[in-house]
Amino acid sequence: MKKIVCENYDEICRVAADIYVKQLSDKPDTVLGLATGSTPIGLYSELVRRYQAGEIDFSRAVSFNLDEYYPIKKSHPQSYDYFMRDNLFDKVNFAKTMLPNGEADDPGVECARYDAELEAAGGIDLMLLGIGLNGHIGFNEPAVSYPLGTYLVDLTQSSLEANSRFFGPDETQPNRALTLGIGGILASKKIILIISGAVKAEIASKLFDGKIHTDVPACLLLLHPDVTLIIDRAANGE
Ligand code: GLP
């Protein structure tokens, strides 16, 4: 895992955006894996800014998001579908964007459909990941074993509490999600992991102590040959 330590969150966003500019220039028909949560928001703003400045073009790129709550309407402001449109898709020019469908009647059928779409697209060239407080990536929660393909997961109390801040008092927070499995993530050709803030320092330290903690899903990234971790000093424990 290559590690880039940044002064602060803004620098993380600029450094990560540089990687996207190069990736899209080298391979305009790139398949991007995209993430939600608060960490990628600044990166998405930076990508929008660079798109408006003519520095990056997504017109031949396609994207697959990591996860989506289940069940949830796409029109729900807390759905990841809505989040992605709001922060990125409505502001740049992707050829095609995909997320697991939180409105699907049958989650098993939806997971198989998503995996088939991803396979047909040739897999992910560049995957973006954040990390949950409990070490989850996508919504792969700490477990004894990890499904390879996309699956329906019961969210842990830690993730429900961490994400409850986004839901208003009258909004029901789904306690399940559809997520790309560990196999789908590790099959990505390149991975960028972004981690910001002192609140993430403890979980981030699990990546640096020379062990694979099997109860920290992000540690499985240590097995991948091309992961770039972009972390700020606060999350790096400085
Ligand atoms: C959610 C997403 C993850 C994300 C995590 C961390 O649970 N499913 O993909 O990495 O939140 O979010 P944040 O960046 O807000 O800490």
XYZ file of N, CA and C and ligand atoms in Angstrom:
730
model
N 0.862 -1.193 0.000
C 0.000 0.000 0.000
C 0.896 1.240 0.000
N 0.721 2.059 -1.046
C 1.490 3.306 -1.113
C 0.760 4.346 -0.264
N 1.511 5.089 0.563
C 0.876 6.037 1.478
C 1.310 7.465 1.166
N 0.331 8.344 0.966
C 0.623 9.763 0.764
C 0.005 10.519 1.941
N 0.855 11.184 2.716
C 0.349 11.936 3.873
C 0.184 13.406 3.466
N -1.038 13.922 3.637
C -1.354 15.300 3.257
C -1.478 16.164 4.510
N -1.289 17.451 4.330
C -1.436 18.398 5.438
C -2.855 18.362 5.998
N -3.815 18.338 5.092
C -5.211 18.469 5.517
C -6.145 17.866 4.461
N -7.436 17.984 4.739
C -8.454 17.391 3.857
C -8.420 17.998 2.450
N -8.243 19.319 2.354
C -8.220 19.962 1.032
C -7.110 19.381 0.167
N -5.982 19.121 0.796
C -4.871 18.564 0.025
C -5.190 17.135 -0.427
N -5.854 16.366 0.423
C -6.283 15.008 0.014
C -7.097 15.116 -1.279
N -8.024 16.065 -1.300
C -8.927 16.190 -2.453
C -8.160 16.577 -3.717
N -7.194 17.471 -3.567
C -6.416 17.890 -4.740
C -5.524 16.749 -5.240
N -4.886 16.052 -4.313
C -3.985 14.947 -4.703
C -4.794 13.833 -5.386
N -5.955 13.523 -4.820
C -6.794 12.477 -5.432
C -7.306 12.941 -6.795
N -7.700 14.212 -6.902
C -8.212 14.722 -8.184
C -7.148 14.631 -9.265
N -5.887 14.872 -8.892
C -4.789 14.750 -9.870
C -4.745 13.331 -10.452
N -4.994 12.347 -9.600
C -4.963 10.954 -10.062
C -6.094 10.725 -11.084
N -7.257 11.325 -10.827
C -8.380 11.174 -11.771
C -8.097 11.868 -13.097
N -7.472 13.045 -13.030
C -7.156 13.765 -14.272
C -6.232 12.893 -15.133
N -5.223 12.298 -14.499
C -4.278 11.459 -15.244
C -4.965 10.184 -15.766
N -5.750 9.566 -14.897
C -6.428 8.322 -15.280
C -7.339 8.530 -16.499
N -8.145 9.589 -16.465
C -9.106 9.841 -17.553
C -8.393 10.292 -18.823
N -7.235 10.913 -18.652
C -6.460 11.322 -19.822
C -5.796 10.085 -20.451
N -5.251 9.198 -19.620
C -4.605 7.978 -20.126
C -5.624 7.002 -20.700
N -6.801 6.920 -20.069
C -7.803 5.927 -20.489
C -9.190 6.579 -20.405
N -9.602 7.269 -21.444
C -10.885 8.006 -21.385
C -12.090 7.102 -21.107
N -12.010 5.834 -21.519
C -13.154 4.937 -21.267
C -12.982 4.151 -19.955
N -12.420 4.819 -18.981
C -12.184 4.205 -17.671
C -13.492 3.784 -17.001
N -13.433 2.664 -16.262
C -14.537 2.260 -15.393
C -14.154 2.671 -13.971
N -14.903 3.618 -13.437
C -14.612 4.121 -12.090
C -15.510 3.444 -11.064
N -14.937 3.096 -9.937
C -15.732 2.671 -8.789
C -15.838 3.861 -7.856
N -17.034 4.200 -7.425
C -17.221 5.423 -6.635
C -17.838 5.137 -5.276
N -17.550 6.049 -4.356
C -17.962 5.866 -2.963
C -18.822 7.040 -2.491
N -19.504 6.828 -1.394
C -20.296 7.887 -0.766
C -19.720 8.154 0.633
N -20.515 8.792 1.485
C -20.006 9.210 2.796
C -19.541 10.651 2.678
N -19.114 11.236 3.787
C -18.710 12.644 3.729
C -17.309 12.814 3.147
N -16.455 11.810 3.269
C -15.064 11.984 2.831
C -14.910 12.314 1.337
N -15.670 11.661 0.430
C -15.446 11.984 -0.992
C -16.061 13.308 -1.450
N -16.842 13.988 -0.595
C -17.577 15.166 -1.071
C -16.630 16.246 -1.620
N -15.542 16.511 -0.896
C -14.584 17.534 -1.353
C -13.881 17.122 -2.636
N -13.611 15.824 -2.776
C -13.002 15.329 -4.012
C -13.976 15.528 -5.174
N -15.245 15.212 -4.960
C -16.224 15.387 -6.038
C -16.346 16.858 -6.426
N -16.310 17.768 -5.443
C -16.347 19.208 -5.775
C -15.140 19.587 -6.620
N -13.996 19.040 -6.239
C -12.759 19.354 -6.979
C -12.841 18.800 -8.408
N -13.436 17.613 -8.561
C -13.584 17.047 -9.912
C -14.548 17.892 -10.742
N -15.613 18.393 -10.115
C -16.561 19.264 -10.824
C -15.835 20.539 -11.274
N -15.030 21.092 -10.355
C -14.292 22.311 -10.679
C -13.349 22.068 -11.873
N -12.672 20.948 -11.844
C -11.719 20.669 -12.934
C -12.443 20.363 -14.243
N -13.605 19.751 -14.138
C -14.416 19.512 -15.337
C -14.839 20.854 -15.942
N -15.287 21.769 -15.091
C -15.725 23.089 -15.575
C -14.561 23.868 -16.172
N -13.354 23.596 -15.658
C -12.157 24.273 -16.179
C -11.614 23.562 -17.425
N -12.275 22.488 -17.850
C -11.843 21.777 -19.054
C -10.639 20.879 -18.845
N -10.346 20.528 -17.576
C -9.160 19.715 -17.298
C -9.447 18.221 -17.280
N -10.720 17.857 -17.231
C -11.078 16.433 -17.162
C -12.396 16.219 -17.901
N -12.480 15.064 -18.571
C -13.667 14.767 -19.375
C -14.121 13.344 -19.055
N -15.386 13.199 -18.671
C -15.919 11.882 -18.292
C -16.794 11.276 -19.398
N -16.768 11.875 -20.603
C -17.777 11.516 -21.607
C -17.686 10.065 -22.075
N -16.537 9.431 -21.875
C -16.432 8.012 -22.264
C -16.305 7.110 -21.032
N -16.390 7.714 -19.853
C -16.207 6.945 -18.612
C -17.540 6.417 -18.082
N -17.487 5.282 -17.442
C -18.675 4.757 -16.757
C -18.323 4.564 -15.286
N -19.348 4.561 -14.451
C -19.082 4.412 -13.018
C -20.008 3.380 -12.389
N -19.462 2.730 -11.395
C -20.224 1.795 -10.566
C -20.054 2.229 -9.119
N -21.138 2.486 -8.445
C -20.999 2.819 -7.022
C -20.888 1.565 -6.186
N -20.272 1.753 -5.042
C -20.025 0.654 -4.123
C -21.283 0.069 -3.514
N -22.216 0.952 -3.150
C -23.300 0.460 -2.296
C -24.521 1.376 -2.348
N -25.590 0.869 -1.762
C -26.838 1.620 -1.641
C -27.634 1.029 -0.493
N -28.323 1.889 0.240
C -29.220 1.375 1.277
C -30.287 0.477 0.650
N -30.845 -0.408 1.460
C -31.949 -1.253 0.979
C -32.968 -1.456 2.087
N -34.268 -1.259 1.818
C -34.766 -0.614 0.604
C -34.720 0.892 0.767
N -34.634 1.585 -0.359
C -34.710 3.055 -0.325
C -35.114 3.551 -1.714
N -35.914 4.590 -1.738
C -36.309 5.208 -3.012
C -35.150 6.058 -3.533
N -34.966 6.049 -4.853
C -33.901 6.875 -5.441
C -34.133 8.356 -5.156
N -35.390 8.716 -4.972
C -35.729 10.130 -4.728
C -35.466 10.538 -3.276
N -35.168 9.570 -2.401
C -34.921 9.883 -0.994
C -33.608 10.662 -0.888
N -33.605 11.812 -0.234
C -32.378 12.626 -0.175
C -31.193 11.906 0.472
N -31.450 10.867 1.253
C -30.330 10.122 1.856
C -29.943 8.887 1.063
N -30.618 8.654 -0.081
C -30.190 7.509 -0.899
C -28.841 7.872 -1.525
N -28.030 6.865 -1.765
C -26.739 7.127 -2.395
C -26.931 7.522 -3.861
N -28.044 7.080 -4.443
C -28.388 7.496 -5.803
C -28.532 9.019 -5.840
N -29.286 9.548 -4.896
C -29.511 11.002 -4.812
C -28.191 11.723 -4.522
N -27.445 11.184 -3.573
C -26.144 11.776 -3.184
C -25.230 11.922 -4.399
N -25.157 10.863 -5.208
C -24.234 10.896 -6.349
C -24.695 11.880 -7.405
N -26.012 11.943 -7.636
C -26.525 12.921 -8.611
C -26.231 14.327 -8.123
N -26.487 14.532 -6.828
C -26.339 15.859 -6.233
C -24.878 16.341 -6.218
N -23.968 15.432 -5.891
C -22.566 15.830 -5.728
C -21.725 15.714 -6.991
N -22.150 14.839 -7.929
C -21.269 14.614 -9.084
C -22.008 14.416 -10.418
N -22.910 13.436 -10.458
C -23.427 13.011 -11.768
C -24.158 14.121 -12.524
N -24.893 14.970 -11.814
C -25.638 16.036 -12.503
C -24.735 17.189 -12.916
N -23.456 17.125 -12.491
C -22.570 18.273 -12.725
C -21.438 17.978 -13.702
N -21.247 16.697 -14.053
C -20.220 16.336 -15.030
C -20.886 15.484 -16.116
N -20.073 14.876 -17.004
C -20.654 14.275 -18.208
C -20.334 12.793 -18.370
N -20.628 11.998 -17.378
C -20.396 10.552 -17.494
C -21.203 9.951 -18.649
N -20.605 8.954 -19.343
C -21.349 8.212 -20.372
C -22.454 7.392 -19.711
N -22.159 6.806 -18.564
C -23.122 5.928 -17.891
C -22.756 5.848 -16.420
N -23.758 5.851 -15.557
C -23.498 5.724 -14.110
C -24.412 4.627 -13.550
N -23.877 3.849 -12.665
C -24.683 2.766 -12.089
C -24.505 2.660 -10.582
N -25.599 2.301 -9.924
C -25.563 1.980 -8.494
C -26.420 0.737 -8.302
N -26.190 0.007 -7.216
C -27.162 -1.035 -6.864
C -28.518 -0.350 -6.672
N -29.569 -1.026 -7.103
C -30.900 -0.417 -7.079
C -31.611 -0.704 -5.757
N -31.703 0.317 -4.923
C -32.367 0.163 -3.622
C -33.866 0.004 -3.711
N -34.417 0.140 -4.942
C -35.867 -0.035 -5.146
C -36.202 -1.423 -5.680
N -35.173 -2.250 -5.905
C -35.422 -3.575 -6.520
C -36.335 -4.418 -5.637
N -37.222 -5.208 -6.279
C -38.129 -6.084 -5.512
C -37.364 -7.214 -4.853
N -36.421 -7.777 -5.613
C -35.701 -8.954 -5.123
C -34.209 -8.613 -5.000
N -33.705 -8.442 -3.789
C -32.300 -8.031 -3.652
C -31.315 -9.037 -4.241
N -31.652 -10.325 -4.158
C -30.745 -11.345 -4.699
C -30.597 -11.194 -6.209
N -31.715 -10.965 -6.884
C -31.694 -10.777 -8.335
C -30.923 -9.501 -8.671
N -31.140 -8.462 -7.870
C -30.459 -7.186 -8.108
C -28.929 -7.330 -7.953
N -28.501 -8.064 -6.932
C -27.053 -8.259 -6.720
C -26.434 -8.992 -7.908
N -27.147 -10.028 -8.403
C -26.618 -10.784 -9.547
C -26.574 -9.889 -10.787
N -27.607 -9.063 -10.970
C -27.632 -8.138 -12.113
C -26.441 -7.176 -12.045
N -26.178 -6.655 -10.846
C -25.103 -5.662 -10.691
C -23.745 -6.293 -11.009
N -23.536 -7.502 -10.496
C -22.267 -8.190 -10.774
C -22.104 -8.471 -12.268
N -23.235 -8.837 -12.921
C -23.168 -9.130 -14.364
C -22.848 -7.856 -15.148
N -23.419 -6.732 -14.752
C -23.137 -5.444 -15.419
C -21.665 -5.086 -15.263
N -21.162 -5.317 -14.056
C -19.765 -4.978 -13.778
C -18.821 -5.864 -14.596
N -19.165 -7.125 -14.686
C -18.331 -8.046 -15.468
C -18.357 -7.653 -16.943
N -19.568 -7.313 -17.431
C -19.702 -6.929 -18.848
C -18.901 -5.665 -19.151
N -18.758 -4.793 -18.147
C -17.996 -3.548 -18.339
C -16.490 -3.795 -18.254
N -16.097 -5.015 -17.885
C -14.665 -5.343 -17.814
C -14.043 -5.111 -16.449
N -14.876 -4.869 -15.435
C -14.353 -4.655 -14.076
C -13.928 -3.205 -13.870
N -13.573 -2.893 -12.639
C -13.263 -1.509 -12.268
C -11.775 -1.211 -12.488
N -11.502 -0.106 -13.166
C -10.109 0.319 -13.377
C -9.581 1.048 -12.153
N -10.391 1.944 -11.603
C -9.937 2.774 -10.476
C -11.065 2.872 -9.455
N -10.827 2.273 -8.302
C -11.854 2.216 -7.252
C -11.545 3.237 -6.164
N -12.527 4.025 -5.800
C -12.379 4.980 -4.697
C -13.030 4.398 -3.452
N -12.304 4.451 -2.335
C -12.862 3.957 -1.077
C -12.652 4.962 0.045
N -13.637 5.014 0.942
C -13.454 5.641 2.241
C -13.399 4.505 3.254
N -13.392 4.842 4.511
C -13.369 3.797 5.545
C -14.363 4.173 6.640
N -15.107 3.177 7.111
C -16.014 3.412 8.236
C -15.239 3.379 9.548
N -15.867 3.859 10.595
C -15.187 3.885 11.905
C -14.825 2.487 12.382
N -15.576 1.491 11.918
C -15.273 0.115 12.312
C -14.428 -0.608 11.254
N -13.924 0.159 10.287
C -13.058 -0.438 9.260
C -13.801 -0.933 8.042
N -15.111 -0.657 7.962
C -15.823 -1.168 6.781
C -15.400 -0.434 5.519
N -15.453 -1.160 4.399
C -15.236 -0.560 3.075
C -16.461 -0.907 2.247
N -16.983 0.085 1.495
C -18.327 -0.083 0.946
C -19.212 -0.263 2.159
N -20.024 -1.310 2.166
C -20.723 -1.676 3.398
C -20.343 -3.096 3.809
N -19.098 -3.470 3.523
C -18.593 -4.755 4.023
C -18.237 -4.561 5.485
N -19.125 -4.997 6.335
C -18.970 -4.817 7.773
C -18.040 -5.890 8.341
N -17.408 -5.612 9.487
C -16.547 -6.625 10.105
C -17.295 -7.956 10.253
N -16.661 -9.025 9.819
C -17.320 -10.335 9.843
C -16.263 -11.427 9.911
N -16.732 -12.646 10.040
C -15.819 -13.793 10.072
C -15.435 -14.179 8.646
N -16.401 -14.043 7.714
C -16.109 -14.312 6.305
C -16.772 -13.223 5.474
N -16.233 -12.983 4.275
C -16.714 -11.887 3.439
C -17.150 -12.405 2.075
N -18.412 -12.133 1.695
C -18.844 -12.544 0.355
C -17.993 -11.882 -0.730
N -17.774 -12.610 -1.817
C -16.989 -12.057 -2.923
C -17.839 -11.129 -3.777
N -19.049 -11.568 -4.096
C -19.907 -10.786 -4.990
C -20.785 -9.810 -4.217
N -21.587 -9.048 -4.969
C -22.502 -8.075 -4.370
C -23.545 -8.805 -3.519
N -23.869 -8.244 -2.370
C -24.797 -8.925 -1.464
C -25.571 -7.935 -0.607
N -26.617 -8.471 0.007
C -27.444 -7.691 0.939
C -26.871 -7.897 2.332
N -26.553 -6.781 3.006
C -25.882 -6.883 4.298
C -26.727 -6.214 5.385
N -26.693 -6.786 6.569
C -27.283 -6.127 7.741
C -26.245 -5.161 8.274
N -26.604 -3.895 8.400
C -25.637 -2.904 8.887
C -25.410 -3.081 10.381
N -24.187 -2.811 10.816
C -23.873 -2.923 12.240
C -24.353 -1.671 12.976
N -24.422 -1.798 14.295
C -24.828 -0.655 15.119
C -23.879 0.529 14.895
N -22.589 0.237 14.767
C -21.588 1.294 14.550
C -21.917 2.091 13.286
N -22.221 1.394 12.192
C -22.503 2.093 10.932
C -23.838 2.819 10.989
N -24.817 2.187 11.644
C -26.121 2.852 11.755
C -25.979 4.151 12.534
N -25.231 4.093 13.632
C -25.045 5.305 14.447
C -24.246 6.356 13.669
N -23.170 5.919 12.995
C -22.330 6.885 12.260
C -23.136 7.585 11.175
N -24.035 6.858 10.512
C -24.773 7.447 9.394
C -26.103 8.061 9.812
N -26.472 7.900 11.079
C -27.769 8.433 11.525
C -27.776 9.960 11.454
N -26.557 10.573 11.480
C -26.483 12.030 11.431
C -27.082 12.611 10.150
N -27.170 11.783 9.109
C -27.694 12.278 7.833
C -29.222 12.222 7.769
N -29.833 11.422 8.646
C -31.279 11.214 8.559
C -32.019 12.129 9.536
N -33.057 12.782 9.041
C -33.868 13.653 9.879
C -34.745 12.838 10.812
N -35.365 13.497 11.810
C -36.180 12.777 12.790
C -37.378 12.041 12.161
N -37.852 12.535 11.021
C -39.016 11.896 10.385
C -38.626 10.900 9.300
N -37.316 10.713 9.101
C -36.873 9.817 8.030
C -36.458 8.469 8.611
N -36.965 7.400 8.017
C -36.581 6.069 8.480
C -35.232 5.708 7.873
N -34.304 5.295 8.720
C -32.973 4.906 8.238
C -32.976 3.404 7.953
N -32.717 3.005 6.717
C -32.689 1.565 6.434
C -31.586 0.882 7.240
N -31.839 -0.339 7.681
C -30.799 -1.029 8.444
C -30.112 -2.128 7.629
N -30.360 -2.086 6.313
C -29.658 -3.012 5.430
C -29.134 -2.237 4.211
N -28.244 -2.875 3.473
C -27.689 -2.227 2.273
C -27.259 -3.293 1.269
N -27.198 -2.884 0.008
C -26.605 -3.713 -1.040
C -25.181 -3.212 -1.223
N -24.222 -4.091 -1.174
C -22.824 -3.636 -1.319
C -22.026 -4.552 -2.226
N -21.127 -3.953 -2.954
C -20.140 -4.725 -3.686
C -19.395 -5.578 -2.659
N -19.123 -6.816 -2.981
C -18.399 -7.678 -2.045
C -16.901 -7.407 -2.106
N -16.181 -8.075 -1.233
C -14.729 -7.911 -1.169
C -14.069 -8.357 -2.480
N -14.638 -9.385 -3.110
C -14.073 -9.843 -4.392
C -14.176 -8.756 -5.450
N -15.330 -8.108 -5.517
C -15.546 -7.036 -6.498
C -14.599 -5.875 -6.268
N -14.340 -5.566 -5.000
C -13.430 -4.458 -4.692
C -11.985 -4.843 -5.029
N -11.564 -6.028 -4.572
C -10.161 -6.426 -4.779
C -9.853 -6.735 -6.247
N -10.899 -6.961 -7.063
C -10.667 -7.207 -8.497
C -10.370 -5.906 -9.239
N -10.527 -4.751 -8.577
C -10.239 -3.461 -9.221
C -8.757 -3.386 -9.558
N -8.455 -2.779 -10.709
C -7.040 -2.719 -11.110
C -6.253 -1.810 -10.167
N -6.842 -0.653 -9.847
C -6.189 0.282 -8.908
C -7.218 0.725 -7.879
N -6.721 1.027 -6.689
C -7.619 1.464 -5.611
C -7.033 2.712 -4.958
N -7.899 3.690 -4.694
C -7.516 4.859 -3.885
C -8.337 4.798 -2.608
N -7.672 4.863 -1.480
C -8.353 4.901 -0.179
C -8.093 6.273 0.422
N -9.156 7.024 0.745
C -8.961 8.350 1.339
C -9.476 8.335 2.780
N -8.636 8.856 3.677
C -8.979 8.861 5.105
C -8.627 10.236 5.673
N -9.603 10.852 6.336
C -9.396 12.202 6.874
C -9.931 12.328 8.298
N -9.190 13.061 9.125
C -9.686 13.461 10.437
C -9.218 12.571 11.575
N -9.051 13.207 12.738
C -8.563 12.496 13.922
C -9.498 11.360 14.329
N -10.781 11.507 14.012
C -11.751 10.479 14.388
C -11.439 9.131 13.713
N -10.688 9.190 12.595
C -10.360 7.950 11.865
C -8.964 7.421 12.232
N -8.248 8.131 13.121
C -6.851 7.750 13.394
C -6.735 6.338 13.971
N -7.641 5.992 14.861
C -7.524 4.684 15.511
C -7.727 3.543 14.507
N -8.764 3.675 13.682
C -9.014 2.585 12.723
C -7.917 2.580 11.647
N -7.454 3.775 11.247
C -6.399 3.835 10.220
C -5.124 3.152 10.718
N -4.848 3.256 12.024
C -3.609 2.676 12.557
C -3.561 1.162 12.354
N -4.731 0.548 12.188
C -4.776 -0.916 11.958
C -4.173 -1.298 10.611
N -4.039 -0.288 9.730
C -3.458 -0.572 8.413
C -1.937 -0.536 8.449
N -1.402 -0.012 9.542
C 0.050 0.261 9.555
C 0.832 -0.587 10.555
N 0.198 -1.527 11.225
C 0.931 -2.218 12.290
C 1.472 -3.576 11.859
N 1.509 -3.769 10.517
C 2.170 -4.968 10.012
C 1.373 -6.249 10.162
N 0.047 -6.105 10.376
C -0.790 -7.304 10.499
C -2.024 -7.142 9.620
N -2.635 -8.267 9.265
C -3.960 -8.206 8.641
C -4.965 -8.547 9.729
N -5.683 -7.543 10.197
C -6.740 -7.781 11.190
C -7.965 -8.237 10.402
N -8.335 -9.480 10.543
C -9.419 -9.994 9.697
C -10.775 -9.412 10.086
N -10.848 -8.774 11.263
C -12.096 -8.120 11.648
C -12.117 -6.643 11.230
N -11.126 -6.241 10.467
C -11.107 -4.886 9.900
C -11.097 -5.051 8.377
N -12.278 -4.955 7.732
C -12.335 -5.237 6.289
C -11.307 -4.463 5.474
N -11.010 -3.213 5.856
C -10.033 -2.417 5.081
C -8.662 -3.075 5.061
N -8.344 -3.893 6.064
C -7.035 -4.572 6.081
C -6.885 -5.528 4.893
N -8.007 -5.983 4.329
C -7.916 -6.885 3.175
C -7.300 -6.162 1.976
N -7.339 -4.838 2.012
C -6.712 -4.060 0.929
C -5.201 -4.227 0.934
N -4.633 -4.637 2.067
C -3.183 -4.852 2.138
C -2.756 -5.987 1.212
N -3.716 -6.807 0.779
C -3.407 -7.923 -0.120
C -3.404 -7.486 -1.587
N -3.842 -6.256 -1.854
C -3.957 -5.788 -3.241
C -2.644 -5.129 -3.677
N -2.210 -5.368 -4.933
C -0.906 -4.837 -5.354
C -0.880 -3.349 -5.677
N -2.014 -2.693 -5.843
C -1.974 -1.290 -6.284
C -2.995 -0.432 -5.536
N -2.713 -0.216 -4.257
C -3.575 0.648 -3.443
C -2.784 1.897 -3.066
N -3.377 3.069 -3.285
C -2.781 4.323 -2.820
C -3.652 4.864 -1.697
N -3.057 4.961 -0.533
C -3.751 5.549 0.614
C -3.408 7.029 0.666
N -4.419 7.880 0.652
C -4.200 9.331 0.766
C -4.856 9.744 2.080
N -4.027 10.170 3.003
C -4.477 10.356 4.384
C -3.968 11.707 4.886
N -4.735 12.378 5.733
C -4.205 13.635 6.279
C -3.492 13.362 7.612
N -2.775 14.387 8.056
C -1.942 14.198 9.249
C -2.783 13.804 10.458
N -3.968 14.370 10.555
C -4.814 14.054 11.699
C -5.183 12.562 11.723
N -5.587 12.029 10.590
C -5.957 10.606 10.534
C -4.733 9.711 10.658
N -3.578 10.295 10.333
C -2.325 9.544 10.436
C -1.799 9.548 11.871
N -2.562 10.134 12.768
C -2.195 10.119 14.173
C -1.150 11.154 14.551
N -0.968 12.179 13.722
C 0.065 13.203 14.015
C -0.549 14.356 14.789
C -20.630 4.818 4.500
C -20.251 4.256 3.132
C -18.782 3.975 3.029
C -17.972 5.120 3.571
C -18.317 5.302 5.021
C -17.499 6.363 5.718
O -20.894 3.854 5.428
N -20.994 3.071 2.821
O -18.461 3.713 1.675
O -16.598 4.897 3.401
O -19.678 5.674 5.080
O -18.136 7.589 5.621
P -17.539 8.962 6.033
O -16.636 9.350 4.901
O -18.737 9.862 6.115
O -16.833 8.790 7.317
